[in-house]
Amino acid sequence: MRGSNSKIERDYRARTRRSAELYARARKVIPAGLTHDSRELRPYPLYAARAAGARKWDVDGREYVDYFGGHGALLFGHAHAAVVEAVREQALRGTHWGAAHELEVQWAELITRLLPCAERVRFTASGTEASHLALRLARAFTGKAKVVRFLGHFHGWHDGVAPGAQSHFDGALPAGIPAAVAEHSILLPTDAAQADARPWRDPHLR
């Protein structure tokens, strides 16, 4: 990677040598050296070694306040005692039974109490999977193929929701996605200002 005259970058490189080494290794075996786009950081990402509460430490032993919070999922911070104990207790019982169990029923019941509009609950492994299933369910119920989505909204990685999200805010077709798939999405601007800034047209639905 090219160097920089930035003092900030020089200091960063000087303080994070182990992260640089790990990134060099990662680039040889992981596309772009990253397992998630949100971890991109120039000139290279920090590599964490441990975390507790609202702080984490990198592989060079430096301490940071963690504002990321596990993509917003860690409401109690890292390694909260009650969470650690619950995980430990469950791990001792087994980690992947591949069978129905009482906890999933309790969890679903709790969700329906917290969100009364959720009459039934289906658990998925990711938001991508959830939106994929939601689209299929909506199409099965309505008998209609097209869906309305909004520019700049991220609904997962599958082909049906990629145009208009992430880097293709203008609705352009991302590489690798068939036009026939994109034709089932009607992309709309989120507000009048967005529509005025970019005279709206949907290139896939003409």
mmCIF file of C-alpha atoms in Angstrom:
data_model
loop_
_atom_site.group_PDB
_atom_site.id
_atom_site.type_symbol
_atom_site.label_atom_id
_atom_site.label_comp_id
_atom_site.label_asym_id
_atom_site.label_seq_id
_atom_site.Cartn_x
_atom_site.Cartn_y
_atom_site.Cartn_z
ATOM 1 C CA MET A 1 0.000 0.000 0.000
ATOM 2 C CA ARG A 2 1.175 3.505 -0.729
ATOM 3 C CA GLY A 3 2.473 5.574 2.132
ATOM 4 C CA SER A 4 1.111 8.918 3.295
ATOM 5 C CA ASN A 5 2.510 12.218 4.524
ATOM 6 C CA SER A 6 -0.207 12.382 7.179
ATOM 7 C CA LYS A 7 1.129 12.569 10.736
ATOM 8 C CA ILE A 8 -2.061 10.890 11.933
ATOM 9 C CA GLU A 9 -1.446 7.954 9.620
ATOM 10 C CA ARG A 10 2.225 7.722 10.608
ATOM 11 C CA ASP A 11 1.247 7.624 14.283
ATOM 12 C CA TYR A 12 -1.444 5.056 13.566
ATOM 13 C CA ARG A 13 1.001 2.793 11.763
ATOM 14 C CA ALA A 14 3.580 3.170 14.526
ATOM 15 C CA ARG A 15 1.075 2.174 17.210
ATOM 16 C CA THR A 16 -0.646 -0.688 15.383
ATOM 17 C CA ARG A 17 2.129 -2.815 13.905
ATOM 18 C CA ARG A 18 0.494 -6.136 14.792
ATOM 19 C CA SER A 19 -2.742 -5.045 13.096
ATOM 20 C CA ALA A 20 -0.738 -4.229 9.964
ATOM 21 C CA GLU A 21 0.861 -7.681 10.044
ATOM 22 C CA LEU A 22 -2.494 -9.411 10.443
ATOM 23 C CA TYR A 23 -4.028 -7.361 7.640
ATOM 24 C CA ALA A 24 -1.193 -8.348 5.301
ATOM 25 C CA ARG A 25 -1.889 -12.001 6.121
ATOM 26 C CA ALA A 26 -5.649 -11.530 5.762
ATOM 27 C CA ARG A 27 -5.339 -10.039 2.269
ATOM 28 C CA LYS A 28 -3.805 -13.302 1.082
ATOM 29 C CA VAL A 29 -6.749 -15.464 2.135
ATOM 30 C CA ILE A 30 -9.807 -13.151 2.563
ATOM 31 C CA PRO A 31 -11.219 -10.926 -0.238
ATOM 32 C CA ALA A 32 -10.018 -7.364 0.460
ATOM 33 C CA GLY A 33 -8.707 -8.727 3.759
ATOM 34 C CA LEU A 34 -12.092 -8.051 5.400
ATOM 35 C CA THR A 35 -14.905 -10.278 6.636
ATOM 36 C CA HIS A 36 -17.362 -7.347 6.771
ATOM 37 C CA ASP A 37 -17.426 -4.087 4.796
ATOM 38 C CA SER A 38 -18.034 -2.015 7.930
ATOM 39 C CA ARG A 39 -14.554 -2.911 9.183
ATOM 40 C CA GLU A 40 -12.792 -1.105 6.374
ATOM 41 C CA LEU A 41 -10.353 1.436 7.774
ATOM 42 C CA ARG A 42 -7.451 3.123 6.003
ATOM 43 C CA PRO A 43 -4.669 2.210 5.821
ATOM 44 C CA TYR A 44 -5.820 -1.028 7.506
ATOM 45 C CA PRO A 45 -8.324 -2.053 10.197
ATOM 46 C CA LEU A 46 -7.627 -2.523 13.881
ATOM 47 C CA TYR A 47 -7.531 -6.133 15.036
ATOM 48 C CA ALA A 48 -9.171 -6.666 18.414
ATOM 49 C CA ALA A 49 -7.785 -9.049 21.015
ATOM 50 C CA ARG A 50 -10.313 -8.700 23.850
ATOM 51 C CA ALA A 51 -13.149 -6.510 25.118
ATOM 52 C CA ALA A 52 -14.948 -5.723 28.378
ATOM 53 C CA GLY A 53 -17.802 -3.330 29.074
ATOM 54 C CA ALA A 54 -17.556 -0.329 26.776
ATOM 55 C CA ARG A 55 -13.888 -0.855 25.944
ATOM 56 C CA LYS A 56 -11.775 -3.107 23.794
ATOM 57 C CA TRP A 57 -8.082 -3.720 23.299
ATOM 58 C CA ASP A 58 -6.247 -4.345 20.050
ATOM 59 C CA VAL A 59 -3.514 -6.888 19.336
ATOM 60 C CA ASP A 60 -0.902 -4.250 20.192
ATOM 61 C CA GLY A 61 -2.390 -3.855 23.678
ATOM 62 C CA ARG A 62 -3.920 -0.416 23.087
ATOM 63 C CA GLU A 63 -7.223 0.433 24.763
ATOM 64 C CA TYR A 64 -10.204 2.036 22.998
ATOM 65 C CA VAL A 65 -13.715 3.172 23.877
ATOM 66 C CA ASP A 66 -15.966 0.984 21.726
ATOM 67 C CA TYR A 67 -18.689 3.121 20.153
ATOM 68 C CA PHE A 68 -19.510 0.401 17.615
ATOM 69 C CA GLY A 69 -21.006 -2.004 20.138
ATOM 70 C CA GLY A 70 -21.066 -5.114 17.983
ATOM 71 C CA HIS A 71 -23.057 -3.435 15.175
ATOM 72 C CA GLY A 72 -25.412 -2.099 17.868
ATOM 73 C CA ALA A 73 -26.240 -5.525 19.288
ATOM 74 C CA LEU A 74 -24.326 -5.302 22.576
ATOM 75 C CA LEU A 75 -26.809 -3.427 24.744
ATOM 76 C CA PHE A 76 -24.945 -4.457 27.913
ATOM 77 C CA GLY A 77 -21.451 -4.014 26.499
ATOM 78 C CA HIS A 78 -18.809 -6.696 26.165
ATOM 79 C CA ALA A 79 -18.561 -9.652 28.530
ATOM 80 C CA HIS A 80 -21.385 -8.550 30.844
ATOM 81 C CA ALA A 81 -21.325 -10.932 33.812
ATOM 82 C CA ALA A 82 -24.954 -12.060 33.521
ATOM 83 C CA VAL A 83 -24.625 -12.678 29.776
ATOM 84 C CA VAL A 84 -21.359 -14.566 30.188
ATOM 85 C CA GLU A 85 -22.918 -16.776 32.858
ATOM 86 C CA ALA A 86 -25.986 -17.498 30.725
ATOM 87 C CA VAL A 87 -23.778 -18.426 27.757
ATOM 88 C CA ARG A 88 -21.590 -20.614 29.966
ATOM 89 C CA GLU A 89 -24.591 -22.466 31.382
ATOM 90 C CA GLN A 90 -26.056 -23.087 27.936
ATOM 91 C CA ALA A 91 -22.721 -24.151 26.418
ATOM 92 C CA LEU A 92 -22.433 -26.837 29.102
ATOM 93 C CA ARG A 93 -25.832 -28.207 27.991
ATOM 94 C CA GLY A 94 -24.822 -28.236 24.318
ATOM 95 C CA THR A 95 -24.454 -25.615 21.602
ATOM 96 C CA HIS A 96 -26.289 -26.952 18.539
ATOM 97 C CA TRP A 97 -28.861 -29.613 19.271
ATOM 98 C CA GLY A 98 -30.410 -29.592 15.823
ATOM 99 C CA ALA A 99 -33.780 -30.109 17.501
ATOM 100 C CA ALA A 100 -36.756 -28.141 18.794
ATOM 101 C CA HIS A 101 -36.418 -26.985 22.404
ATOM 102 C CA GLU A 102 -38.263 -25.051 25.098
ATOM 103 C CA LEU A 103 -36.087 -21.920 24.969
ATOM 104 C CA GLU A 104 -37.105 -21.165 21.391
ATOM 105 C CA VAL A 105 -40.758 -21.274 22.458
ATOM 106 C CA GLN A 106 -40.079 -18.960 25.415
ATOM 107 C CA TRP A 107 -38.149 -16.577 23.171
ATOM 108 C CA ALA A 108 -40.941 -16.442 20.586
ATOM 109 C CA GLU A 109 -43.531 -15.864 23.333
ATOM 110 C CA LEU A 110 -41.474 -12.990 24.733
ATOM 111 C CA ILE A 111 -41.224 -11.353 21.314
ATOM 112 C CA THR A 112 -44.973 -11.550 20.738
ATOM 113 C CA ARG A 113 -45.548 -9.921 24.158
ATOM 114 C CA LEU A 114 -43.079 -7.113 23.414
ATOM 115 C CA LEU A 115 -44.361 -6.656 19.852
ATOM 116 C CA PRO A 116 -48.075 -7.482 19.767
ATOM 117 C CA CYS A 117 -48.168 -6.987 15.973
ATOM 118 C CA ALA A 118 -45.813 -9.996 15.664
ATOM 119 C CA GLU A 119 -48.465 -12.685 15.830
ATOM 120 C CA ARG A 120 -46.038 -15.403 14.771
ATOM 121 C CA VAL A 121 -42.237 -15.452 14.883
ATOM 122 C CA ARG A 122 -39.721 -17.035 12.522
ATOM 123 C CA PHE A 123 -36.066 -16.969 13.604
ATOM 124 C CA THR A 124 -33.358 -16.501 10.976
ATOM 125 C CA ALA A 125 -29.580 -16.378 11.050
ATOM 126 C CA SER A 126 -29.261 -12.947 9.415
ATOM 127 C CA GLY A 127 -31.126 -9.890 8.233
ATOM 128 C CA THR A 128 -30.415 -10.940 4.658
ATOM 129 C CA GLU A 129 -32.208 -14.228 5.230
ATOM 130 C CA ALA A 130 -35.077 -12.451 6.999
ATOM 131 C CA SER A 131 -35.703 -9.997 4.147
ATOM 132 C CA HIS A 132 -35.398 -12.791 1.582
ATOM 133 C CA LEU A 133 -38.106 -14.783 3.365
ATOM 134 C CA ALA A 134 -40.256 -11.679 3.899
ATOM 135 C CA LEU A 135 -40.259 -10.932 0.170
ATOM 136 C CA ARG A 136 -41.183 -14.513 -0.665
ATOM 137 C CA LEU A 137 -43.999 -14.486 1.884
ATOM 138 C CA ALA A 138 -45.354 -11.157 0.604
ATOM 139 C CA ARG A 139 -45.331 -12.379 -2.988
ATOM 140 C CA ALA A 140 -47.012 -15.643 -2.029
ATOM 141 C CA PHE A 141 -49.741 -13.759 -0.137
ATOM 142 C CA THR A 142 -50.389 -10.983 -2.679
ATOM 143 C CA GLY A 143 -49.694 -12.902 -5.873
ATOM 144 C CA LYS A 144 -47.647 -9.906 -7.078
ATOM 145 C CA ALA A 145 -44.000 -10.031 -8.105
ATOM 146 C CA LYS A 146 -42.848 -6.415 -7.737
ATOM 147 C CA VAL A 147 -41.921 -4.682 -4.506
ATOM 148 C CA VAL A 148 -41.363 -1.019 -3.655
ATOM 149 C CA ARG A 149 -38.070 -0.100 -2.001
ATOM 150 C CA PHE A 150 -36.311 3.161 -1.195
ATOM 151 C CA LEU A 151 -32.960 4.424 -2.386
ATOM 152 C CA GLY A 152 -30.129 4.016 0.081
ATOM 153 C CA HIS A 153 -31.939 1.502 2.273
ATOM 154 C CA PHE A 154 -30.024 -1.672 3.053
ATOM 155 C CA HIS A 155 -32.082 -4.856 3.302
ATOM 156 C CA GLY A 156 -29.383 -7.503 3.015
ATOM 157 C CA TRP A 157 -27.026 -8.936 0.421
ATOM 158 C CA HIS A 158 -29.279 -10.976 -1.845
ATOM 159 C CA ASP A 159 -29.861 -9.947 -5.453
ATOM 160 C CA GLY A 160 -33.462 -8.868 -4.953
ATOM 161 C CA VAL A 161 -32.574 -5.943 -2.681
ATOM 162 C CA ALA A 162 -29.110 -4.848 -3.814
ATOM 163 C CA PRO A 163 -29.954 -2.266 -6.544
ATOM 164 C CA GLY A 164 -30.380 1.174 -4.994
ATOM 165 C CA ALA A 165 -28.560 0.296 -1.780
ATOM 166 C CA GLN A 166 -24.978 0.798 -0.623
ATOM 167 C CA SER A 167 -22.804 2.309 -3.388
ATOM 168 C CA HIS A 168 -25.502 2.220 -6.091
ATOM 169 C CA PHE A 169 -27.648 5.011 -4.683
ATOM 170 C CA ASP A 170 -28.742 6.059 -8.175
ATOM 171 C CA GLY A 171 -30.400 2.712 -8.778
ATOM 172 C CA ALA A 172 -27.667 1.463 -11.100
ATOM 173 C CA LEU A 173 -27.372 -2.284 -11.404
ATOM 174 C CA PRO A 174 -24.538 -3.740 -9.267
ATOM 175 C CA ALA A 175 -22.195 -6.124 -11.070
ATOM 176 C CA GLY A 176 -23.263 -9.752 -10.955
ATOM 177 C CA ILE A 177 -27.007 -9.131 -10.582
ATOM 178 C CA PRO A 178 -29.226 -10.032 -13.564
ATOM 179 C CA ALA A 179 -31.392 -7.206 -14.895
ATOM 180 C CA ALA A 180 -34.366 -9.580 -14.815
ATOM 181 C CA VAL A 181 -34.039 -9.760 -11.021
ATOM 182 C CA ALA A 182 -33.741 -5.979 -10.596
ATOM 183 C CA GLU A 183 -36.895 -5.458 -12.667
ATOM 184 C CA HIS A 184 -38.939 -6.759 -9.746
ATOM 185 C CA SER A 185 -37.941 -3.749 -7.591
ATOM 186 C CA ILE A 186 -39.530 -0.321 -7.916
ATOM 187 C CA LEU A 187 -37.028 2.124 -6.431
ATOM 188 C CA LEU A 188 -38.282 5.427 -5.017
ATOM 189 C CA PRO A 189 -36.520 8.448 -3.506
ATOM 190 C CA THR A 190 -37.013 8.811 0.232
ATOM 191 C CA ASP A 191 -38.025 12.498 0.086
ATOM 192 C CA ALA A 192 -38.657 15.377 -2.307
ATOM 193 C CA ALA A 193 -35.186 16.838 -1.772
ATOM 194 C CA GLN A 194 -33.584 13.608 -2.882
ATOM 195 C CA ALA A 195 -35.798 13.453 -5.946
ATOM 196 C CA ASP A 196 -34.994 17.089 -6.879
ATOM 197 C CA ALA A 197 -31.263 16.608 -6.430
ATOM 198 C CA ARG A 198 -31.287 13.787 -8.926
ATOM 199 C CA PRO A 199 -34.156 13.864 -11.454
ATOM 200 C CA TRP A 200 -35.614 10.457 -10.731
ATOM 201 C CA ARG A 201 -35.764 7.663 -13.194
ATOM 202 C CA ASP A 202 -35.757 3.940 -12.674
ATOM 203 C CA PRO A 203 -33.423 2.549 -15.358
ATOM 204 C CA HIS A 204 -34.689 -1.002 -14.882
ATOM 205 C CA LEU A 205 -38.420 -0.449 -15.244
ATOM 206 C CA ARG A 206 -38.715 1.268 -18.610
#
